[in-house]
Amino acid sequence: MELYELTIHELHEKLKKREVSSVEATKSLLARIDAVEEKVKAFITVTPEEALKNAEAADKRIAAGEMDLLTGIPIALKDIFLTEGILTTCASRILSNFIPPYDATAAARLKERGMVLLGKLNQDEFAMGSSTETSWFGKTRNPWNLECIPGGSSGGSAAAVAAQQAVATLGTDTGGSIRQPAAHCGCVGLKPTYGRVSRYGVIAFASSLDQVGPITRDVTDCAIMLGAVAGHDPKDSTSVDTPVPDYLKALTGEVRGLRIGLPREYFIEGLDPDVKKAMDDAIATFRGLGAGFVEMSLPHTEHAIAVYYLIATAEASSNLARYDGVRFGYRNPDARGLLDMYMVSRDEGFGAEVKRRIMLGTYALSSGYYDAYYLKAQKVRTLITRDFIDAFESVDLILTPVAPTPAFRIGEKENDPLQMYLSDIFTIPVNLAGTCGVSVPAGFNGDGLPIGLQLIGRPFGEETVLRAAHAFEQATEWHKRKAAI
Amino acid sequence: MKITREQVEHVARLARLELSDAEKELFTGQLDGILAYVDKLNELDTSGIVPTAHAVPMENAFREDVVTASLGVERALANAPDRSESFFRVPKVIE
């Protein structure tokens, strides 16, 4: 077995016993990146020098007996996380030359624990997309089938884990951007509760929805990563000041008596038959472990996409107003005056999907339309949130597919934005309600593409979500399959 | 039609985007389709429903007003497309 194949907890054991050094592990990952990156294109920037420097420092810490679970572990970050002194682009031309002067809190917390930073991962531009096709730096491919999308927007984060180019990664999730690529690439991906992880230094897309979370090879690694980045941060006033539990302790393997809801709006006619079968098999597995199932309803599900694409675009149009060519980022050098400089720099700096969303959001917020679109969407958001509050009166978890189909082909939905938006139907409601959800490998279709299972929990119910995901993982073999690349 | 080309041009000006003719054409059609889709929200009666602005109920987060380290002029200007002394330099505002 090669070192690049190991999980965080497996590599940690070897580092702790001094069977291997972090430098050796890091060299193994860097060689793996060299070998497969041309096919996968998961990275925007690889940082081999930074990685080896981090690894040497980690080996010193290990030798001094100051070891944490993440010390010496080679990790990569979505290019939405600011990293001091390292190019951070958000996959956009408008930030294609941006070197941040400080670290995102999530990156800083991993650094403090001694992670080794391998590089920055590709994504949809400004996290706007479901396929990693909108990146200014080119398309990432799905390691299970290079003709397919890896999902998005954290497509590079999922593809790198699936192709074993990083032990674990961080992504962000505004409408499914961690869970959907994790499902399409056969990884574990967690969107924590809104407020659980600081977003300081994470490039903003839709501020009432964005959340940071891990993509990993198994649930144990997911618990380790969440524990490392979660917790209050004075620099992010939306981060919640509640204690961070020991998520590893939650992984007891015990799900007896757990009440799991099956929302009928998620098990509709037309669900891909392989996805349907994977869900049926998963339900049988959970039954075998002693969990109980309840049919239930989340009645406003069909309105979630409309709500999302008004709220997310409105917030984005405001957040992206800062890219004006004045203080950082791309500026057209030939502009004739200040207004012209704004308009031309933004037109050239943003890609089509970003401009489309800025336009929609600006329209929804503009005079005369605000009440009809933005305010209406916020009111329906309340109804969607209430659906979940009501549901959690009688169930502990909700089980659904992550996506209606396995990964689609590159280019298939590129010219039809509405069809692309509709593929996020099962993940968006969790962001609107602000709660947590995990994607766990739950099978493969006939073409060998992974299928993901989503477990949705109560706000700050990450322990229950991870406990059930872990029990399911231990009872199945799906997470052990590796993409042949 | 939910949105006209003139409205698209107006919104583009508000958003400070210098769209090409091809983009205006494309976005008019695509935004029209998306706005027709989001019209389904009008199926729901939301009278008396309080809008949700934030997923988690929150009040103002206050802290003590204490002096801490700041970025400093050189680091703040390090990414500037153009600068003059310790200022960001931009094209002329007044013709």
Coordinates of C-alpha atoms in Angstrom, one line a residue:
Chain A
M1 CA 0.0 0.0 0.0
E2 CA 1.3 3.5 -1.0
L3 CA 1.3 6.3 1.6
Y4 CA -1.0 8.4 -0.5
E5 CA -3.7 5.8 -0.1
L6 CA -4.0 6.2 3.7
T7 CA -6.7 8.1 5.6
I8 CA -5.9 10.8 8.2
H9 CA -6.3 8.3 11.1
E10 CA -4.2 5.6 9.4
L11 CA -1.4 8.0 8.5
H12 CA -1.6 9.5 12.0
E13 CA -0.9 6.0 13.5
K14 CA 2.1 5.5 11.3
L15 CA 3.5 9.0 12.1
K16 CA 2.9 8.4 15.7
K17 CA 4.8 5.1 15.7
R18 CA 7.5 6.8 13.6
E19 CA 7.0 4.2 10.9
V20 CA 7.0 7.0 8.4
S21 CA 7.8 10.7 8.5
S22 CA 5.6 13.5 7.3
V23 CA 8.2 14.4 4.7
E24 CA 7.9 10.8 3.3
A25 CA 4.1 11.0 3.2
T26 CA 4.2 14.4 1.6
K27 CA 6.6 13.2 -1.1
S28 CA 4.3 10.3 -1.8
L29 CA 1.3 12.7 -2.2
L30 CA 3.3 15.1 -4.4
A31 CA 4.4 12.2 -6.6
R32 CA 0.8 11.1 -6.9
I33 CA -0.3 14.6 -7.9
D34 CA 2.5 14.6 -10.5
A35 CA 1.2 11.3 -11.8
V36 CA -2.5 11.9 -12.2
E37 CA -3.0 15.7 -12.2
E38 CA -2.8 16.0 -15.9
K39 CA -5.9 13.8 -16.2
V40 CA -7.9 15.0 -13.2
K41 CA -7.0 18.8 -13.1
A42 CA -8.1 19.1 -9.4
F43 CA -5.7 21.9 -8.5
I44 CA -5.3 25.5 -9.5
T45 CA -2.0 25.8 -7.6
V46 CA 0.2 23.1 -6.2
T47 CA 2.6 24.2 -3.5
P48 CA 5.4 21.6 -3.2
E49 CA 7.9 23.9 -1.5
E50 CA 5.3 25.1 1.1
A51 CA 4.3 21.4 1.6
L52 CA 7.8 20.1 2.2
K53 CA 8.6 23.1 4.6
N54 CA 5.3 22.3 6.5
A55 CA 6.3 18.6 6.6
E56 CA 9.7 19.2 8.0
A57 CA 8.2 21.4 10.7
A58 CA 5.6 18.7 11.5
D59 CA 8.3 16.1 11.8
K60 CA 10.1 18.3 14.4
R61 CA 6.8 18.7 16.3
I62 CA 6.3 14.9 16.2
A63 CA 9.9 14.3 17.4
A64 CA 9.2 16.7 20.3
G65 CA 6.1 14.8 21.2
E66 CA 3.8 17.7 20.4
M67 CA 1.5 15.8 18.1
D68 CA -2.1 16.4 17.1
L69 CA -4.3 14.2 14.9
L70 CA -3.6 16.5 11.9
T71 CA 0.1 17.1 12.5
G72 CA 2.0 16.1 9.3
I73 CA -1.1 15.2 7.3
P74 CA -1.0 16.5 3.7
I75 CA -4.2 18.4 3.0
A76 CA -5.4 20.7 0.2
L77 CA -7.9 23.6 0.3
K78 CA -10.6 24.9 -2.1
D79 CA -9.2 28.0 -3.7
I80 CA -11.9 30.0 -1.9
F81 CA -9.9 30.0 1.4
L82 CA -7.5 32.9 1.7
T83 CA -3.9 31.6 2.3
E84 CA -1.3 34.1 3.3
G85 CA 1.3 34.6 0.5
I86 CA -0.3 31.9 -1.7
L87 CA -2.3 32.7 -4.8
T88 CA -6.0 32.6 -4.1
T89 CA -8.3 33.0 -7.1
C90 CA -11.8 31.6 -6.3
A91 CA -11.4 30.2 -9.9
S92 CA -12.0 33.7 -11.3
R93 CA -10.0 35.8 -13.7
I94 CA -10.9 38.8 -11.5
L95 CA -8.7 37.3 -8.7
S96 CA -6.2 35.6 -11.0
N97 CA -3.3 37.6 -9.5
F98 CA -4.5 37.9 -5.9
I99 CA -2.0 37.0 -3.1
P100 CA -3.8 37.3 0.2
P101 CA -2.2 39.2 3.1
Y102 CA -3.8 36.9 5.7
D103 CA -5.2 33.4 6.3
A104 CA -8.8 32.3 6.5
T105 CA -9.5 31.2 10.1
A106 CA -10.2 27.6 8.9
A107 CA -6.9 27.5 7.2
A108 CA -5.1 29.0 10.2
R109 CA -6.7 26.4 12.5
L110 CA -5.4 23.6 10.4
K111 CA -2.0 25.2 10.2
E112 CA -1.8 25.5 14.0
R113 CA -2.4 21.8 14.2
G114 CA 0.5 21.2 11.8
M115 CA -1.2 20.3 8.5
V116 CA 0.9 20.1 5.4
L117 CA -0.6 22.3 2.7
L118 CA -0.4 20.6 -0.8
G119 CA -2.1 23.4 -2.7
K120 CA -5.3 25.1 -3.7
L121 CA -8.2 23.3 -5.5
N122 CA -10.3 24.0 -8.5
Q123 CA -14.0 24.9 -8.1
D124 CA -16.7 26.7 -10.0
E125 CA -16.0 30.4 -10.3
F126 CA -17.0 32.1 -7.0
A127 CA -18.5 28.7 -6.0
M128 CA -21.3 29.3 -8.5
G129 CA -22.1 26.0 -10.2
S130 CA -22.7 22.3 -9.8
S131 CA -20.1 20.9 -12.0
T132 CA -16.7 22.8 -11.7
E133 CA -17.2 23.7 -15.4
T134 CA -17.3 27.5 -14.8
S135 CA -13.7 27.8 -13.5
W136 CA -11.5 30.3 -15.4
F137 CA -8.7 27.8 -15.0
G138 CA -10.4 24.9 -16.8
K139 CA -12.6 21.9 -15.9
T140 CA -11.8 19.3 -13.3
R141 CA -12.7 15.7 -14.2
N142 CA -14.3 13.0 -12.3
P143 CA -11.6 10.4 -11.3
W144 CA -14.2 7.6 -11.7
N145 CA -14.9 8.6 -15.3
L146 CA -12.9 11.4 -16.9
E147 CA -15.7 12.2 -19.3
C148 CA -17.9 13.2 -16.4
I149 CA -18.1 16.2 -14.1
P150 CA -16.8 15.8 -10.5
G151 CA -19.8 17.8 -9.2
G152 CA -19.4 21.3 -7.8
S153 CA -18.8 23.8 -6.7
S154 CA -16.1 22.0 -4.6
G155 CA -15.3 19.7 -7.5
G156 CA -11.5 19.9 -7.1
S157 CA -11.8 19.2 -3.4
A158 CA -13.8 16.0 -4.1
A159 CA -11.8 14.9 -7.1
A160 CA -8.5 15.3 -5.2
V161 CA -9.7 13.0 -2.4
A162 CA -11.1 10.5 -4.9
A163 CA -7.9 10.5 -7.0
Q164 CA -5.8 10.3 -3.8
Q165 CA -4.0 13.6 -4.5
A166 CA -4.8 14.8 -0.9
V167 CA -5.5 12.9 2.3
A168 CA -8.4 15.3 3.0
T169 CA -9.7 18.6 1.8
L170 CA -11.9 21.6 2.8
G171 CA -14.7 22.9 0.7
T172 CA -17.6 25.2 1.1
D173 CA -21.3 24.5 0.7
T174 CA -23.9 27.2 -0.2
G175 CA -26.5 25.0 -1.9
G176 CA -24.8 21.5 -1.9
S177 CA -21.3 22.4 -3.0
I178 CA -19.7 20.0 -0.6
R179 CA -22.2 17.1 -0.5
Q180 CA -22.9 16.9 -4.2
P181 CA -19.3 16.6 -5.4
A182 CA -18.6 14.3 -2.5
A183 CA -21.4 12.0 -3.7
H184 CA -20.3 12.2 -7.4
C185 CA -16.7 11.3 -6.4
G186 CA -17.5 8.6 -3.8
C187 CA -16.2 10.6 -0.8
V188 CA -17.6 11.7 2.5
G189 CA -18.6 15.4 2.6
L190 CA -20.2 17.3 5.5
K191 CA -22.0 20.6 5.4
P192 CA -22.0 21.7 9.1
T193 CA -24.8 23.8 10.7
Y194 CA -24.7 27.5 9.7
G195 CA -22.5 29.2 12.3
R196 CA -20.5 26.0 13.3
V197 CA -17.4 27.0 11.3
S198 CA -15.9 30.5 10.9
R199 CA -16.1 32.0 7.4
Y200 CA -13.5 34.7 8.1
G201 CA -11.2 34.8 5.1
V202 CA -13.5 32.6 3.0
I203 CA -14.5 34.5 -0.2
A204 CA -18.2 35.3 0.2
F205 CA -20.8 34.1 -2.2
A206 CA -24.2 34.1 -0.3
S207 CA -23.6 35.1 3.2
S208 CA -26.8 33.7 4.8
L209 CA -26.1 30.3 3.3
D210 CA -22.3 29.7 3.0
Q211 CA -20.6 27.2 5.3
V212 CA -17.2 25.5 5.5
G213 CA -16.8 21.8 5.7
P214 CA -14.5 18.8 5.0
I215 CA -14.4 16.2 2.2
T216 CA -12.7 13.0 3.2
R217 CA -12.2 9.3 2.5
D218 CA -14.2 8.1 5.5
V219 CA -16.4 9.4 8.3
T220 CA -13.7 9.1 11.0
D221 CA -11.6 11.6 9.0
C222 CA -14.6 13.8 8.5
A223 CA -15.1 14.0 12.3
I224 CA -11.4 14.8 12.8
M225 CA -11.5 17.6 10.3
L226 CA -14.7 19.1 11.6
G227 CA -13.4 19.1 15.2
A228 CA -10.3 20.9 13.9
V229 CA -12.1 23.8 12.2
A230 CA -15.3 24.2 14.2
G231 CA -15.8 26.8 16.9
H232 CA -16.4 30.4 17.6
D233 CA -14.3 33.0 15.9
P234 CA -14.4 36.7 17.1
K235 CA -13.6 37.6 13.5
D236 CA -16.9 36.1 12.2
S237 CA -19.9 37.5 14.0
T238 CA -22.1 34.7 12.5
S239 CA -20.0 32.0 14.1
V240 CA -21.9 30.6 17.1
D241 CA -20.3 30.4 20.5
T242 CA -21.4 26.9 21.5
P243 CA -18.8 24.3 22.7
V244 CA -17.3 22.0 20.1
P245 CA -18.0 18.4 21.1
D246 CA -15.5 15.5 20.6
Y247 CA -16.9 14.3 17.3
L248 CA -14.7 11.2 17.3
K249 CA -16.4 10.1 20.5
A250 CA -19.8 10.3 18.8
L251 CA -18.7 7.4 16.4
T252 CA -20.1 4.6 18.6
G253 CA -21.5 2.4 15.8
E254 CA -24.8 2.5 17.6
V255 CA -28.0 3.5 15.8
R256 CA -30.5 1.3 17.5
G257 CA -33.7 3.2 18.2
L258 CA -32.8 6.1 16.0
R259 CA -35.9 7.4 14.1
I260 CA -35.0 8.2 10.5
G261 CA -37.5 10.2 8.3
L262 CA -38.0 9.5 4.6
P263 CA -39.5 12.7 3.1
R264 CA -41.9 11.7 0.3
E265 CA -40.9 14.8 -1.8
Y266 CA -37.4 13.4 -2.2
F267 CA -38.5 9.9 -3.4
I268 CA -40.3 11.1 -6.5
E269 CA -41.2 9.4 -9.8
G270 CA -38.3 9.9 -12.2
L271 CA -35.6 9.4 -9.6
D272 CA -32.7 7.6 -11.3
P273 CA -33.3 3.8 -10.8
D274 CA -29.8 3.2 -9.6
V275 CA -30.0 6.0 -7.1
K276 CA -33.4 4.6 -5.9
K277 CA -32.0 1.2 -5.5
A278 CA -29.0 2.5 -3.5
M279 CA -31.5 4.3 -1.2
D280 CA -33.6 1.1 -0.7
D281 CA -30.4 -0.9 0.1
A282 CA -29.3 1.8 2.6
I283 CA -32.6 1.8 4.3
A284 CA -32.4 -2.0 4.6
T285 CA -28.9 -1.7 6.1
F286 CA -30.0 0.8 8.7
R287 CA -33.0 -1.4 9.5
G288 CA -30.6 -4.3 10.0
L289 CA -28.6 -2.1 12.5
G290 CA -31.8 -1.4 14.5
A291 CA -32.8 2.1 13.2
G292 CA -36.5 2.8 12.5
F293 CA -38.0 4.6 9.6
V294 CA -40.9 7.0 9.4
E295 CA -42.5 8.3 6.2
M296 CA -42.8 12.1 6.5
S297 CA -43.2 15.2 4.4
L298 CA -41.2 18.4 3.8
P299 CA -44.1 20.1 1.9
H300 CA -42.3 23.1 0.6
T301 CA -39.4 21.2 -1.1
E302 CA -40.5 22.0 -4.6
H303 CA -40.2 25.7 -3.9
A304 CA -36.6 25.5 -2.6
I305 CA -34.8 26.1 -5.9
A306 CA -36.8 29.2 -6.7
V307 CA -36.1 30.6 -3.2
Y308 CA -32.4 29.7 -3.4
Y309 CA -31.8 31.3 -6.8
L310 CA -33.3 34.6 -5.6
I311 CA -31.7 34.8 -2.2
A312 CA -28.3 33.4 -3.2
T313 CA -28.0 35.7 -6.3
A314 CA -29.2 38.8 -4.4
E315 CA -26.6 38.2 -1.7
A316 CA -24.0 37.5 -4.4
S317 CA -24.7 40.7 -6.3
S318 CA -24.0 42.6 -3.2
N319 CA -20.9 40.5 -2.1
L320 CA -19.3 40.7 -5.6
A321 CA -19.7 44.5 -5.8
R322 CA -16.2 44.7 -4.1
Y323 CA -14.5 43.5 -7.3
D324 CA -14.1 46.8 -8.9
G325 CA -10.4 46.9 -10.0
V326 CA -9.5 49.5 -7.4
R327 CA -7.7 47.8 -4.5
F328 CA -6.9 44.2 -5.8
G329 CA -7.6 41.8 -8.6
Y330 CA -7.9 42.4 -12.3
R331 CA -8.2 45.8 -13.8
N332 CA -8.5 46.6 -17.5
P333 CA -5.5 48.9 -18.2
D334 CA -7.0 50.9 -21.0
A335 CA -10.2 52.2 -19.3
R336 CA -11.0 55.8 -20.1
G337 CA -12.4 56.9 -16.7
L338 CA -13.4 55.5 -13.4
L339 CA -16.9 54.2 -14.3
D340 CA -15.5 52.7 -17.5
M341 CA -12.8 51.0 -15.5
Y342 CA -15.4 49.4 -13.2
M343 CA -17.6 48.2 -16.0
V344 CA -15.0 46.9 -18.3
S345 CA -12.9 45.2 -15.6
R346 CA -16.0 43.5 -14.2
D347 CA -17.2 42.4 -17.6
E348 CA -13.8 40.9 -18.5
G349 CA -13.1 39.6 -15.0
F350 CA -16.2 37.6 -14.4
G351 CA -17.4 34.6 -16.4
A352 CA -20.9 34.0 -17.8
E353 CA -22.4 32.2 -14.9
V354 CA -21.2 34.8 -12.4
K355 CA -22.5 37.6 -14.5
R356 CA -25.8 35.8 -14.9
R357 CA -26.2 35.5 -11.2
I358 CA -25.1 39.1 -10.5
M359 CA -27.7 40.2 -13.0
L360 CA -30.5 38.1 -11.5
G361 CA -29.6 39.2 -8.0
T362 CA -29.4 42.9 -8.9
Y363 CA -32.8 42.6 -10.6
A364 CA -34.4 40.8 -7.6
L365 CA -33.1 43.6 -5.3
S366 CA -33.9 46.5 -7.7
S367 CA -36.6 49.1 -7.0
G368 CA -40.0 47.9 -7.9
Y369 CA -39.1 44.2 -7.8
Y370 CA -37.7 43.8 -4.3
D371 CA -41.1 42.8 -2.7
A372 CA -42.1 40.5 -5.5
Y373 CA -38.9 38.5 -5.6
Y374 CA -36.4 39.0 -2.7
L375 CA -38.9 39.5 0.1
K376 CA -41.2 36.8 -1.2
A377 CA -38.3 34.4 -1.3
Q378 CA -37.3 35.2 2.3
K379 CA -40.9 34.5 3.4
V380 CA -41.0 31.1 1.6
R381 CA -37.6 30.4 3.2
T382 CA -39.3 30.7 6.6
L383 CA -41.8 28.0 5.4
I384 CA -39.0 25.7 4.3
T385 CA -37.2 26.2 7.7
R386 CA -40.5 25.4 9.5
D387 CA -40.8 22.1 7.5
F388 CA -37.5 21.0 9.1
I389 CA -38.4 22.2 12.6
D390 CA -41.7 20.3 12.4
A391 CA -40.0 17.2 11.0
F392 CA -37.4 17.1 13.8
E393 CA -40.2 17.0 16.4
S394 CA -40.7 13.3 15.4
V395 CA -37.5 12.1 13.7
D396 CA -33.8 12.2 14.7
L397 CA -32.5 12.2 11.1
I398 CA -33.7 12.5 7.6
L399 CA -32.4 10.2 4.8
T400 CA -32.4 11.3 1.2
P401 CA -30.4 10.9 -2.0
V402 CA -27.7 13.7 -2.4
A403 CA -28.5 14.2 -6.1
P404 CA -31.2 12.9 -8.4
T405 CA -28.6 11.2 -10.7
P406 CA -25.0 10.2 -10.6
A407 CA -22.4 12.5 -12.2
F408 CA -23.5 13.8 -15.6
R409 CA -21.3 14.3 -18.6
I410 CA -19.1 17.3 -19.1
G411 CA -20.9 19.8 -21.2
E412 CA -24.3 18.1 -20.8
K413 CA -26.0 21.0 -18.9
E414 CA -23.5 23.8 -19.5
N415 CA -25.8 25.8 -21.8
D416 CA -29.0 25.3 -19.8
P417 CA -28.6 27.1 -16.5
L418 CA -32.1 26.2 -15.2
Q419 CA -31.4 22.5 -15.7
M420 CA -28.1 22.8 -13.9
Y421 CA -29.9 24.6 -11.0
L422 CA -32.5 21.9 -10.8
S423 CA -29.9 19.2 -10.1
D424 CA -29.4 20.7 -6.6
I425 CA -33.0 20.1 -5.4
F426 CA -32.0 17.6 -2.6
T427 CA -29.2 19.7 -1.1
I428 CA -30.5 23.3 -1.3
P429 CA -33.2 23.0 1.4
V430 CA -30.6 22.1 4.1
N431 CA -28.8 25.4 3.4
L432 CA -32.0 27.4 3.5
A433 CA -32.9 25.9 6.8
G434 CA -29.3 26.4 8.1
T435 CA -29.0 22.9 9.4
C436 CA -26.4 20.1 8.8
G437 CA -26.1 17.2 6.3
V438 CA -23.5 14.6 5.3
S439 CA -23.0 12.8 2.1
V440 CA -21.8 9.2 2.4
P441 CA -20.9 6.6 -0.3
A442 CA -23.9 4.3 -0.8
G443 CA -23.3 2.4 -4.0
F444 CA -22.4 2.6 -7.7
N445 CA -24.5 2.6 -10.9
G446 CA -23.9 0.2 -13.8
D447 CA -21.3 2.5 -15.3
G448 CA -19.2 2.5 -12.1
L449 CA -20.2 6.0 -11.0
P450 CA -20.6 6.6 -7.3
I451 CA -23.9 7.3 -5.6
G452 CA -24.2 9.3 -2.4
L453 CA -26.6 9.1 0.6
Q454 CA -27.6 12.2 2.5
L455 CA -28.3 12.2 6.2
I456 CA -29.7 15.5 7.5
G457 CA -29.7 16.4 11.2
R458 CA -31.0 19.0 13.5
P459 CA -29.1 22.3 13.8
F460 CA -25.9 21.5 15.7
G461 CA -26.8 17.8 15.4
E462 CA -23.4 16.9 13.7
E463 CA -22.7 14.2 16.3
T464 CA -25.9 12.3 15.4
V465 CA -25.3 12.8 11.7
L466 CA -21.7 11.5 11.9
R467 CA -22.7 8.6 14.2
A468 CA -25.3 7.3 11.8
A469 CA -23.0 7.9 8.8
H470 CA -20.2 6.0 10.5
A471 CA -22.4 3.1 11.5
F472 CA -23.6 2.8 7.8
E473 CA -20.0 3.0 6.5
Q474 CA -18.8 0.3 8.9
A475 CA -21.7 -1.9 7.7
T476 CA -20.9 -1.4 4.0
E477 CA -17.9 -1.7 1.7
W478 CA -18.6 1.3 -0.6
H479 CA -16.0 3.6 0.9
K480 CA -13.3 1.0 0.3
R481 CA -13.6 1.1 -3.5
K482 CA -11.0 3.3 -5.2
A483 CA -11.2 5.1 -8.5
A484 CA -8.9 3.3 -11.1
I485 CA -6.9 6.1 -12.5
Chain B
M1 CA -42.0 38.2 -21.3
K2 CA -40.9 38.6 -17.7
I3 CA -37.9 40.8 -18.7
T4 CA -37.0 42.9 -21.7
R5 CA -33.7 43.8 -23.3
E6 CA -34.0 47.4 -22.0
Q7 CA -34.5 46.1 -18.4
V8 CA -31.4 43.9 -18.9
E9 CA -29.4 46.9 -20.0
H10 CA -30.7 48.9 -17.0
V11 CA -29.7 46.1 -14.5
A12 CA -26.3 45.7 -16.2
R13 CA -25.7 49.4 -15.5
L14 CA -26.8 49.1 -11.9
A15 CA -24.4 46.1 -11.5
R16 CA -21.6 47.9 -13.3
L17 CA -21.2 45.3 -16.0
E18 CA -20.4 46.4 -19.6
L19 CA -22.2 43.6 -21.4
S20 CA -21.6 42.8 -25.1
D21 CA -24.6 42.7 -27.4
A22 CA -24.3 38.9 -27.5
E23 CA -24.4 38.7 -23.7
K24 CA -27.4 41.0 -23.5
E25 CA -29.3 38.8 -26.0
L26 CA -28.3 35.6 -24.1
F27 CA -29.1 36.9 -20.6
T28 CA -32.5 38.4 -21.7
G29 CA -33.6 34.9 -22.8
Q30 CA -32.1 33.0 -19.9
L31 CA -33.2 35.5 -17.2
D32 CA -36.7 35.4 -18.7
G33 CA -36.8 31.6 -18.3
I34 CA -35.5 31.7 -14.7
L35 CA -37.9 34.5 -13.7
A36 CA -40.8 32.4 -15.2
Y37 CA -39.6 29.5 -13.1
V38 CA -39.4 31.5 -9.8
D39 CA -42.9 32.7 -10.4
K40 CA -44.0 29.4 -8.8
L41 CA -43.5 31.1 -5.4
N42 CA -46.7 33.0 -6.1
E43 CA -48.6 29.7 -5.6
L44 CA -47.9 30.1 -1.9
D45 CA -49.9 32.4 0.4
T46 CA -47.2 34.1 2.6
S47 CA -49.4 36.7 4.2
G48 CA -48.4 37.0 7.9
I49 CA -45.2 35.0 7.4
V50 CA -42.1 36.7 8.8
P51 CA -39.2 36.8 6.3
T52 CA -36.0 34.8 7.1
A53 CA -32.8 36.9 6.7
H54 CA -30.6 34.6 8.6
A55 CA -30.6 30.8 9.1
V56 CA -29.8 31.1 12.8
P57 CA -31.6 33.7 14.9
M58 CA -28.9 36.3 15.8
E59 CA -28.6 39.6 17.5
N60 CA -25.9 42.1 17.1
A61 CA -22.5 40.7 18.2
F62 CA -20.9 43.3 20.4
R63 CA -17.2 43.3 21.5
E64 CA -15.0 45.6 23.4
D65 CA -13.5 48.3 21.3
V66 CA -9.8 47.5 21.8
V67 CA -6.8 48.4 19.6
T68 CA -5.3 45.4 17.8
A69 CA -2.7 45.1 15.1
S70 CA -3.7 46.2 11.6
L71 CA -2.5 45.2 8.1
G72 CA -0.3 48.2 7.5
V73 CA 0.0 50.3 4.4
E74 CA 2.4 48.2 2.4
R75 CA 0.5 44.9 2.9
A76 CA -2.8 46.6 2.2
L77 CA -1.4 48.1 -1.1
A78 CA 0.5 44.9 -2.1
N79 CA -2.3 43.8 -4.5
A80 CA -3.1 47.3 -5.9
P81 CA -3.4 47.3 -9.7
D82 CA -2.0 50.9 -9.5
R83 CA -0.7 53.0 -6.6
S84 CA 0.7 56.4 -5.8
E85 CA 2.7 56.8 -2.6
S86 CA 0.4 55.3 0.0
F87 CA -2.8 55.5 -2.1
F88 CA -4.7 53.4 -4.5
R89 CA -4.6 55.2 -7.9
V90 CA -7.6 55.2 -10.2
P91 CA -8.4 56.8 -13.6
K92 CA -9.7 60.3 -13.6
V93 CA -13.3 60.6 -12.2
I94 CA -14.1 64.0 -13.8
E95 CA -13.7 64.4 -17.5

